[in-house]
Short mmCIF file of C-alpha atoms in Angstrom, two decimals:
data_model
loop_
_atom_site.label_atom_id
_atom_site.label_comp_id
_atom_site.label_asym_id
_atom_site.label_seq_id
_atom_site.Cartn_x
_atom_site.Cartn_y
_atom_site.Cartn_z
CA MET A 21 -54.82 123.92 7.30
CA ALA A 22 -55.45 121.86 4.14
CA PRO A 23 -53.09 120.11 2.32
CA TYR A 24 -50.93 121.46 -0.57
CA SER A 25 -52.78 121.62 -3.94
CA PRO A 26 -52.43 123.58 -7.03
CA ALA A 27 -54.35 126.31 -7.74
CA THR A 28 -55.93 127.39 -10.81
CA ASP A 29 -57.81 130.55 -9.30
CA VAL A 30 -54.60 132.21 -8.13
CA ALA A 31 -54.27 136.51 -8.02
CA HIS A 32 -51.02 136.29 -9.10
CA ASP A 33 -50.63 139.83 -8.01
CA VAL A 34 -51.51 139.95 -4.23
CA ALA A 35 -49.23 138.20 -1.45
CA ALA A 36 -50.79 138.23 1.56
CA ILE A 37 -49.39 139.14 4.64
CA VAL A 38 -50.11 137.15 7.88
CA VAL A 39 -47.99 138.77 11.55
CA THR A 40 -48.37 136.30 14.92
CA HIS A 41 -47.12 135.93 18.56
CA ASN A 42 -47.58 133.20 20.13
CA ARG A 43 -50.91 131.78 18.79
CA LEU A 44 -50.71 128.70 17.28
CA ALA A 45 -53.88 128.50 18.47
CA LEU A 46 -54.80 130.73 16.32
CA LEU A 47 -53.69 131.35 12.80
CA PRO A 48 -53.48 127.93 11.56
CA THR A 49 -57.91 128.98 10.94
CA CYS A 50 -56.56 132.01 10.01
CA LEU A 51 -53.89 131.03 7.57
CA ALA A 52 -56.89 128.56 6.13
CA ALA A 53 -59.00 130.70 5.71
CA ILE A 54 -56.54 132.73 3.22
CA LEU A 55 -55.45 129.47 1.26
CA ASN A 56 -59.59 129.24 0.66
CA GLN A 57 -60.15 132.67 -0.76
CA VAL A 58 -60.78 131.92 -4.11
CA PRO A 59 -58.58 133.59 -5.94
CA ARG A 60 -56.05 132.44 -3.27
CA PRO A 61 -53.10 134.65 -3.36
CA ASP A 62 -49.91 133.98 -5.31
CA ARG A 63 -47.51 134.46 -1.79
CA VAL A 64 -48.75 134.61 1.94
CA VAL A 65 -45.25 135.53 4.14
CA VAL A 66 -45.65 135.09 7.50
CA VAL A 67 -43.42 137.59 9.86
CA ASP A 68 -43.98 135.65 12.99
CA SER A 69 -42.30 137.59 16.02
CA GLY A 70 -40.21 135.44 18.35
CA SER A 71 -43.21 132.76 19.72
CA SER A 72 -42.65 130.87 22.13
CA ASP A 73 -45.76 128.06 22.25
CA GLY A 74 -44.71 125.80 18.96
CA THR A 75 -46.13 127.99 16.51
CA PRO A 76 -42.44 128.07 14.50
CA GLU A 77 -42.52 123.94 14.32
CA TRP A 78 -45.93 124.15 13.08
CA LEU A 79 -44.66 126.88 10.57
CA ALA A 80 -41.58 124.51 9.52
CA ALA A 81 -44.05 122.29 9.13
CA GLN A 82 -46.45 123.99 6.87
CA LYS A 83 -43.93 125.28 4.91
CA GLU A 84 -42.87 122.30 3.79
CA GLU A 85 -46.85 121.85 2.60
CA TRP A 86 -47.25 124.47 1.41
CA GLY A 87 -43.22 125.08 -0.64
CA ASP A 88 -42.71 127.80 -1.84
CA VAL A 89 -46.24 129.34 -1.68
CA LEU A 90 -45.61 130.34 2.27
CA VAL A 91 -43.25 132.83 2.83
CA VAL A 92 -42.20 132.38 6.46
CA VAL A 93 -39.89 135.11 7.97
CA ARG A 94 -38.23 134.32 12.10
CA GLN A 95 -37.64 137.90 13.99
CA ALA A 96 -36.99 138.85 18.13
CA ASN A 97 -40.82 139.77 19.11
CA CYS A 98 -40.24 144.32 17.85
CA GLY A 99 -43.98 144.84 18.42
CA SER A 100 -46.30 144.57 15.93
CA ALA A 101 -45.20 147.46 14.31
CA GLY A 102 -41.86 146.25 13.99
CA ALA A 103 -43.53 142.74 12.67
CA TYR A 104 -46.58 144.64 10.27
CA HIS A 105 -42.42 147.26 8.33
CA THR A 106 -41.27 142.97 8.11
CA ALA A 107 -43.88 141.27 6.75
CA PHE A 108 -44.80 144.71 4.23
CA ASP A 109 -41.04 144.66 3.25
CA THR A 110 -40.50 141.21 2.40
CA ALA A 111 -44.31 141.42 0.08
CA LEU A 112 -43.24 144.11 -1.40
CA GLY A 113 -39.67 142.37 -2.65
CA LEU A 114 -41.69 139.82 -3.83
CA GLY A 115 -42.57 141.93 -6.52
CA HIS A 116 -46.70 141.76 -5.93
CA ARG A 117 -49.53 144.37 -6.82
CA TRP A 118 -50.99 144.64 -4.10
CA ILE A 119 -50.99 143.62 -0.55
CA TRP A 120 -53.24 141.67 1.75
CA SER A 121 -52.93 142.16 5.40
CA THR A 122 -54.20 140.71 8.39
CA ASP A 123 -52.68 139.68 12.25
CA ASP A 124 -53.71 136.03 12.75
CA ASP A 125 -57.14 136.68 14.94
CA GLY A 126 -57.87 137.72 11.88
CA ILE A 127 -60.48 135.86 9.33
CA PRO A 128 -61.72 136.45 6.24
CA GLN A 129 -64.94 135.07 4.78
CA PRO A 130 -65.27 133.58 2.17
CA GLY A 131 -65.39 135.68 -1.37
CA ALA A 132 -63.29 138.86 1.01
CA LEU A 133 -59.90 138.79 -1.31
CA ALA A 134 -62.10 138.46 -4.61
CA GLU A 135 -64.00 141.43 -3.87
CA LEU A 136 -61.60 143.68 -2.69
CA LEU A 137 -59.57 143.31 -5.46
CA ALA A 138 -63.20 143.88 -7.50
CA GLN A 139 -63.90 147.61 -5.72
CA ALA A 140 -59.91 149.12 -6.50
CA ASP A 141 -60.52 148.80 -9.71
CA ARG A 142 -63.78 149.45 -9.87
CA HIS A 143 -63.13 153.26 -7.67
CA ARG A 144 -59.75 152.83 -8.43
CA LEU A 145 -58.09 153.11 -5.24
CA ASP A 146 -55.49 152.84 -3.35
CA MET A 147 -56.53 150.80 -0.57
CA VAL A 148 -59.19 149.25 0.13
CA GLY A 149 -60.42 147.67 3.56
CA PRO A 150 -63.34 144.93 4.31
CA LEU A 151 -66.05 145.45 6.79
CA VAL A 152 -64.42 144.49 9.48
CA LEU A 153 -67.21 142.25 11.84
CA ALA A 154 -66.55 141.55 15.67
CA ALA A 155 -65.82 137.46 16.19
CA GLU A 156 -67.94 137.91 19.70
CA ASP A 157 -71.06 139.70 18.10
CA HIS A 158 -70.79 139.98 15.07
CA GLY A 159 -73.72 142.69 15.00
CA ILE A 160 -71.29 145.43 15.44
CA LEU A 161 -67.97 146.37 13.67
CA ALA A 162 -65.14 144.88 15.55
CA PHE A 163 -63.59 149.01 15.05
CA PRO A 164 -65.87 152.04 15.40
CA MET A 165 -66.02 153.53 11.96
CA GLN A 166 -67.16 157.18 11.52
CA GLY A 167 -67.85 156.84 14.47
CA ILE A 168 -70.65 153.62 13.89
CA ARG A 169 -70.74 150.37 14.57
CA ASP A 170 -73.95 148.93 13.41
CA PRO A 171 -72.15 147.42 10.02
CA ASP A 172 -76.04 148.06 8.47
CA ALA A 173 -75.86 151.78 9.14
CA LEU A 174 -72.71 151.77 7.01
CA ARG A 175 -74.37 149.63 4.32
CA ALA A 176 -76.65 152.20 3.89
CA LYS A 177 -73.70 154.63 3.04
CA ALA A 178 -72.29 152.65 0.52
CA VAL A 179 -71.78 153.54 -2.88
CA ASP A 180 -71.84 150.84 -5.50
CA GLY A 181 -70.92 148.33 -2.94
CA LEU A 182 -68.35 151.33 -1.48
CA VAL A 183 -67.94 154.20 2.09
CA PRO A 184 -64.92 156.21 0.69
CA ASP A 185 -62.30 157.40 2.42
CA THR A 186 -62.67 155.06 5.26
CA ILE A 187 -61.06 152.25 6.12
CA ALA A 188 -59.34 150.42 9.61
CA LEU A 189 -55.87 149.70 8.64
CA PHE A 190 -54.32 146.25 8.54
CA ASN A 191 -57.67 144.50 9.36
CA GLY A 192 -57.72 142.21 5.58
CA THR A 193 -56.93 145.77 4.45
CA LEU A 194 -55.36 145.46 0.63
CA ILE A 195 -53.06 148.15 0.36
CA GLY A 196 -51.74 149.16 -3.05
CA ARG A 197 -48.01 149.26 -3.76
CA LYS A 198 -48.21 153.50 -4.66
CA VAL A 199 -48.58 153.53 -0.92
CA PHE A 200 -45.12 151.95 -0.40
CA GLU A 201 -43.53 153.70 -3.26
CA THR A 202 -45.57 156.88 -1.48
CA ILE A 203 -45.07 157.51 1.96
CA GLY A 204 -43.14 154.48 2.92
CA ASN A 205 -43.58 151.67 5.47
CA VAL A 206 -44.49 152.14 9.06
CA LYS A 207 -43.33 152.83 11.15
CA ARG A 208 -41.77 150.23 12.98
CA GLU A 209 -40.37 151.99 16.20
CA MET A 210 -44.13 152.76 17.20
CA PHE A 211 -44.30 148.71 18.50
CA ILE A 212 -47.70 148.72 19.05
CA TRP A 213 -51.18 150.84 19.39
CA GLY A 214 -51.26 154.05 17.37
CA ASP A 215 -49.26 152.09 14.18
CA GLU A 216 -51.99 151.75 11.93
CA TYR A 217 -53.30 155.10 12.94
CA GLU A 218 -50.66 156.92 11.82
CA PHE A 219 -50.14 154.81 8.56
CA THR A 220 -53.65 156.38 7.77
CA LEU A 221 -53.20 159.78 8.44
CA ARG A 222 -50.18 159.46 6.26
CA ALA A 223 -51.68 158.40 3.24
CA ARG A 224 -54.98 160.37 3.67
CA ARG A 225 -52.00 163.21 3.55
CA ALA A 226 -50.91 162.11 0.50
CA GLY A 227 -53.73 162.16 -1.57
CA LEU A 228 -54.21 157.87 -1.06
CA LYS A 229 -57.82 157.11 -2.44
CA ALA A 230 -59.23 154.60 0.16
CA GLY A 231 -62.74 153.12 0.81
CA THR A 232 -64.46 149.82 2.83
CA ALA A 233 -66.27 147.06 0.30
CA VAL A 234 -69.23 146.70 2.84
CA LYS A 235 -69.34 143.24 0.46
CA ALA A 236 -66.53 141.75 2.06
CA ILE A 237 -66.38 140.65 5.43
CA HIS A 238 -63.28 140.12 7.58
CA VAL A 239 -63.62 138.59 11.81
CA HIS A 240 -61.86 140.26 14.43
CA PRO A 241 -61.55 140.57 17.94
CA GLY A 242 -63.59 143.96 19.00
CA MET A 243 -61.99 146.74 20.19
CA SER A 244 -62.51 147.12 24.26
CA ARG A 245 -61.14 150.45 25.35
CA THR A 246 -61.46 151.19 29.33
CA GLU A 247 -62.20 154.60 30.02
CA HIS A 248 -62.71 157.41 32.47
CA LYS A 249 -64.41 160.78 32.90
CA VAL A 250 -61.87 163.68 34.10
CA LEU A 251 -63.97 165.86 36.41
CA GLY A 252 -67.56 164.22 35.51
CA GLY A 253 -67.10 164.45 32.25
CA ARG A 254 -65.67 169.12 31.78
CA LEU A 255 -61.88 167.38 30.75
CA GLY A 256 -63.83 164.73 28.71
CA THR A 257 -61.92 161.64 28.91
CA VAL A 258 -59.13 159.57 29.85
CA GLU A 259 -57.70 155.90 28.57
CA THR A 260 -56.13 153.55 30.62
CA MET A 261 -54.71 150.22 29.26
CA ARG A 262 -51.85 147.07 30.75
CA ALA A 263 -49.27 149.41 32.84
CA ASP A 264 -46.63 147.55 30.22
CA ARG A 265 -48.17 149.54 26.64
CA THR A 266 -49.16 152.62 28.11
CA PRO A 267 -45.61 153.79 27.44
CA HIS A 268 -45.60 153.48 23.64
CA PHE A 269 -49.29 154.10 23.65
CA PHE A 270 -48.41 157.38 25.36
CA ARG A 271 -45.28 158.41 23.57
CA ASN A 272 -47.50 157.39 19.95
CA MET A 273 -50.31 160.02 20.83
CA GLY A 274 -47.57 162.34 21.26
CA TYR A 275 -46.36 162.08 17.77
CA ILE A 276 -50.01 161.42 15.94
CA HIS A 277 -50.32 164.91 17.56
CA ALA A 278 -47.63 166.65 17.14
CA ASN A 279 -48.44 165.84 13.62
CA TYR A 280 -51.21 165.13 12.78
CA GLU A 281 -53.67 167.07 15.33
CA LYS A 282 -54.07 170.83 15.36
CA ALA A 283 -51.63 172.33 18.13
CA ALA A 284 -55.21 173.11 20.58
CA VAL A 285 -54.88 169.37 21.71
CA ILE A 286 -51.84 169.18 23.00
CA PRO A 287 -52.20 171.02 26.16
CA ARG A 288 -56.17 169.50 26.51
CA MET A 289 -53.56 166.50 26.48
CA ILE A 290 -51.55 167.21 28.81
CA ALA A 291 -54.47 168.90 31.29
CA LYS A 292 -56.69 165.90 30.75
CA TYR A 293 -55.10 162.83 31.86
CA SER A 294 -52.66 165.20 34.94
CA ALA A 295 -55.69 166.12 36.07
CA TYR A 296 -56.77 161.71 36.40
CA TYR A 297 -53.38 160.91 37.60
CA LEU A 298 -53.72 163.64 40.34
CA LEU A 299 -56.69 163.55 40.97
CA ASN A 300 -56.20 159.44 41.97
CA ARG A 301 -52.74 159.98 43.30
CA ASP A 302 -51.28 157.69 40.51
CA PHE A 303 -48.21 160.08 40.19
CA LYS A 304 -46.16 157.11 38.66
CA GLY A 305 -49.10 156.70 36.11
CA LEU A 306 -48.88 160.33 35.87
CA SER A 307 -44.95 160.37 35.18
CA VAL A 308 -45.12 158.04 33.06
CA PHE A 309 -47.90 160.02 30.31
CA LEU A 310 -45.58 163.13 30.48
CA GLU A 311 -42.55 161.23 29.61
CA SER A 312 -44.26 159.25 27.51
CA TYR A 313 -46.22 161.95 25.40
CA LEU A 314 -43.83 164.46 25.54
CA ALA A 315 -40.84 162.10 24.02
CA GLY A 316 -43.63 161.26 22.02
CA LEU A 317 -44.59 165.45 20.56
CA ARG A 318 -40.11 165.17 19.77
CA ASP A 319 -40.06 162.23 18.20
CA GLU A 320 -37.87 160.62 20.28
CA TYR A 321 -38.29 156.81 20.63
CA PRO A 322 -36.09 154.21 22.20
CA GLU A 323 -32.89 153.19 20.14
CA GLU A 324 -33.89 149.09 21.27
CA GLN A 325 -37.50 149.49 18.70
CA LYS A 326 -35.58 151.99 15.53
CA ARG A 327 -32.61 148.82 15.33
CA PRO A 328 -33.08 146.35 12.75
CA PRO A 329 -34.72 143.29 13.87
CA THR A 330 -33.06 140.16 14.58
CA PHE A 331 -33.23 138.07 12.52
CA LEU A 332 -34.20 133.97 14.04
CA PRO A 333 -33.60 130.77 11.94
CA MET A 334 -36.21 128.83 11.93
CA PRO A 335 -36.34 125.02 13.65
CA GLU A 336 -35.32 121.46 11.91
CA ARG A 337 -37.72 119.15 11.20
CA PRO A 338 -37.70 116.23 12.54
CA HIS A 339 -37.74 113.27 9.61
CA ALA A 340 -40.93 111.65 11.07
CA SER A 341 -43.81 111.79 9.38
CA SER A 342 -46.05 113.84 10.87
CA SER A 343 -48.91 113.28 12.05
CA SER A 344 -52.40 115.30 10.63
CA SER A 345 -52.58 116.96 14.12
CA SER A 346 -50.62 119.40 12.48
CA GLU A 347 -52.89 120.19 9.94
CA VAL A 348 -56.08 122.74 10.53
CA ALA A 349 -59.35 121.75 7.67
#
């Protein structure tokens, strides 16, 4: 990160937030992209979820350099949902009108914040997101939007620089204080996978106004999914993932289906996933699916995921001067 210098162009009503966990190789580039924006956010809140790769020490060094501009919170790992909950809560406590959110592997491109602010003002938006391009290939969107992966096809839908009623939270998204005052914070017990989608659905249900500013660019690793047809596609497809994430995915899917989808979705989901696991004789997988999905339908989450986070102290900095290797240009 470049050495601190007082900015003459600061968006005093904007606080940026970044959530991170063991990604020291990526975090400096992300923070540099935020702090080099014109205008620059007034404050940058970083929530470190129990990193053990040198991130806390690096953040301590940057805190000495940037002072009050950089707000660092350390907590035990409670997933991206828990990290975002803390980050939003911290930023709201600073009193800003807008909160600009990203993961540690997201890179806002030059001019992104200025364009988001301009579109939010022009269209009277409560939330506005950028065009999110895949880091691996800037010719595709990192996440499908309205079923589209081609950025030019999405740009063609824009009116006055904005595609209304579509947004990819929390990837470079500018969110107004009004949103949290209306619908509350992220559902932190979701831990990972689905919290941003649930927040989007909650905002939509509340009638909050959102859109994608196609001239604001954010770069993020593209979404990859492993899908399998069930009975040759007659029951649709199912998604598989790492075993440690499966309970979170199914529990959150159950909660979302119970609260936002038509009732017919639930038996279809149970039928196709049950068929998939039975056909593959994966009885453990079937048990995890049923237990987690049914718990989500009942809004039953593990107690440890519902507890407030455990905050951790910042590491003490050595008195010797730090080398320039801790900085990012």
